[in-house]
C-alpha angles and dihedrals in degrees: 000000000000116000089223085068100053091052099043085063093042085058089046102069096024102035113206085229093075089052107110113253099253089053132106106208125155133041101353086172132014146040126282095225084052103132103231121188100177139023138215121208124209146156100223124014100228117161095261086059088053079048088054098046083046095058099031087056094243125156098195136051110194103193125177090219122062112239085207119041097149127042121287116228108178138014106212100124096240077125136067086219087049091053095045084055107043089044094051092054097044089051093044095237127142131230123207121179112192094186135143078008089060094037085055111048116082094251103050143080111334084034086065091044083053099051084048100058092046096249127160139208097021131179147177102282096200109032117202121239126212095034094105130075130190114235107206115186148158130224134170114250110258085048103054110090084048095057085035095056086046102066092034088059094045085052111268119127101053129136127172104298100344122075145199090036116169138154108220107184107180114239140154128260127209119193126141121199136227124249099265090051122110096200119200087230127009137039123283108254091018124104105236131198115209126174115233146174115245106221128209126193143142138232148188104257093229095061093053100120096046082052102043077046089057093045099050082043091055112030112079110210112103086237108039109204118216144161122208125191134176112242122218088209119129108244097222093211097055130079165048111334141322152258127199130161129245112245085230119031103237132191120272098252093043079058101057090045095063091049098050092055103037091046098042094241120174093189135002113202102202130168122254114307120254093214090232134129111265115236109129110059121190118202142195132169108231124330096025102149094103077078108063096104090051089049102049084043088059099053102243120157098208138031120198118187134105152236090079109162110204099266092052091066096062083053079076086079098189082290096109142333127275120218109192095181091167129283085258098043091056094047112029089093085069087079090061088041086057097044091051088054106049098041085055095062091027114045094151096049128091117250131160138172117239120258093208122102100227089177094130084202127083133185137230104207 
């Protein structure tokens, strides 16, 4: 296939618009026509991992994290980002990161390390505002289900679990055309009445031209009117971390136990026990720390993520646990997300996970 369709689906369901703004994330090399007839996955893109693609036959490399966040200046190999670039390029063989994207959507990231520690109802623990707009139009009568069912179809109309939501309120409409007009209804220089049917509905902001297309496919009228507003409104799908509940409360050390064991982790550094029953858990892939507050107003008992430095801990307070596994060890299960997802699109097409350990940190037991 085209790169440019695997990708395509890839944004679909993790849209580059709810990446972070320092983040990288997308087609770092290649083109999007390239012609690709097998993938690697992996959670980071070293140099061993290009080795790997190279040898595998593989003409992409998919990686959670970006190889290049910050401007490249020069390409004379005195970096490992430099090499896994230049040898990329020279290889013809394409990097994608779906990063902070993939960490914030419902589905991603924290919702796998959720599903790995056994965790239920879950749900976003820091939703993101100003990702929502209101779409306000009006349709005659006979032509309103068909409009509607257009921008249903083109993604408008979803909150949280529930779809195609709209408000429709009957009114009449007034507009009179120029001479040169062809109205749908009405005569040109003549003011015309027409009853109509007002629509609501709501849309994420980033698919607002595919929507305003469908609109304009579907209305009839030669000047479609319409009103657009930004919302304030959380989107409750979108967003930093996640907190879920254990079906059976379960001690603190028995815990830690379990999460030592279903996330691989050599070693967990953790602030002081509470000596209290575990039932509200509290997750982020990798540097988390930004959440405590969120995690502590939503009642969790524990918080496992990674990246604490030492005066973070005491910012615990005796208010809740702090679980630091390694930034790897949250995040490593992405690469099987990824996987999952692709092979489900794309049963025919060739995707495999590295075999390669790019944890840059090792430990001395």
């Amino acid at each position: 296939m085209k790169l440019s369709q695997l990708t395509a689906y890839l944004e679909s369901l993790a849209p580059l618009a709810y990446q972070e703004d320092y983040d990288n994330a997308g087609l770092i090399v290649g083109h999007p026509d390239q012609e690709i007839h097998q993938a690697l996955i992996s959670l980071d893109c070293i140099e061993a991992v290009v080795d790997e693609a190279i040898a595998t036959g593989c003409q992409l490399i998919i990686s959670h994290h970006p190889i290049v966040f910050k401007g490249l200046k020069k390409f004379n190999g005195k970096t490992y980002v430099e090499r896994v670039v230049e040898k990329a390029i020279r290889n013809n063989i394409a990097l994608y990161a779906i990063h902070t994207n993939l960490d914030n959507i419902h589905t991603g990231v924290n919702a796998r390390i959720c599903q790995t520690l056994g965790l239920q109802n879950c749900h976003i623990l820091s939703p993101k505002h100003g990702l929502l707009k209101k779409l306000v139009t009006y349709v005659p009568n006979a032509h309103a289900d068909r409009v509607r069912n257009a921008l249903f179809h083109a993604g408008a109309g979803n909150i949280g679990d529930y779809s195609e939501c709209s408000f429709s309120s009957a009114g009449s409409g007034t507009f009179k055309g120029g001479d040169d007009t062809s109205p749908f209804v009405g005569e040109p220089g003549e003011r015309h009445t027409e009853s109509e049917i007002k629509i609501e509905t709501v849309y994420p902001a980033n698919l607002e031209s595919k929507i305003l297309m469908a609109l304009v496919l579907a209305h009839p009228y030669e000047e479609v009117a319409y009103d657009l507003y930004n919302l304030t409104n959380q989107h409750q799908q979108i967003g930093s971390g996640m907190v879920g509940e254990l079906e059976v409360p379960m001690d603190e050390e028995r815990f830690l136990f379990l999460v030592k064991d279903r996330l691989q982790a050599q070693v967990i550094r953790h602030t002081e026990l509470r000596h209290k029953s575990v039932k509200k858990v509290a997750v982020c892939g990798g540097a988390g720390g930004f959440l405590l507050k969120q995690a502590i107003a939503a009642g969790a008992d524990f918080f496992v993520t990674a990246d604490y430095k030492y005066h973070e801990f005491f910012d615990a307070d005796g208010k809740i646990v702090i679980a630091d596994v390694g930034h790897f060890e949250s995040e490593q299960f992405t690469q099987q997300l990824l996987l999952e997802i692709i092979q489900k699109k794309f049963s025919n097409f060739a995707v495999r996970l590295t075999e390669t350990n790019t944890n840059p940190v090792k430990y001395y037991i």
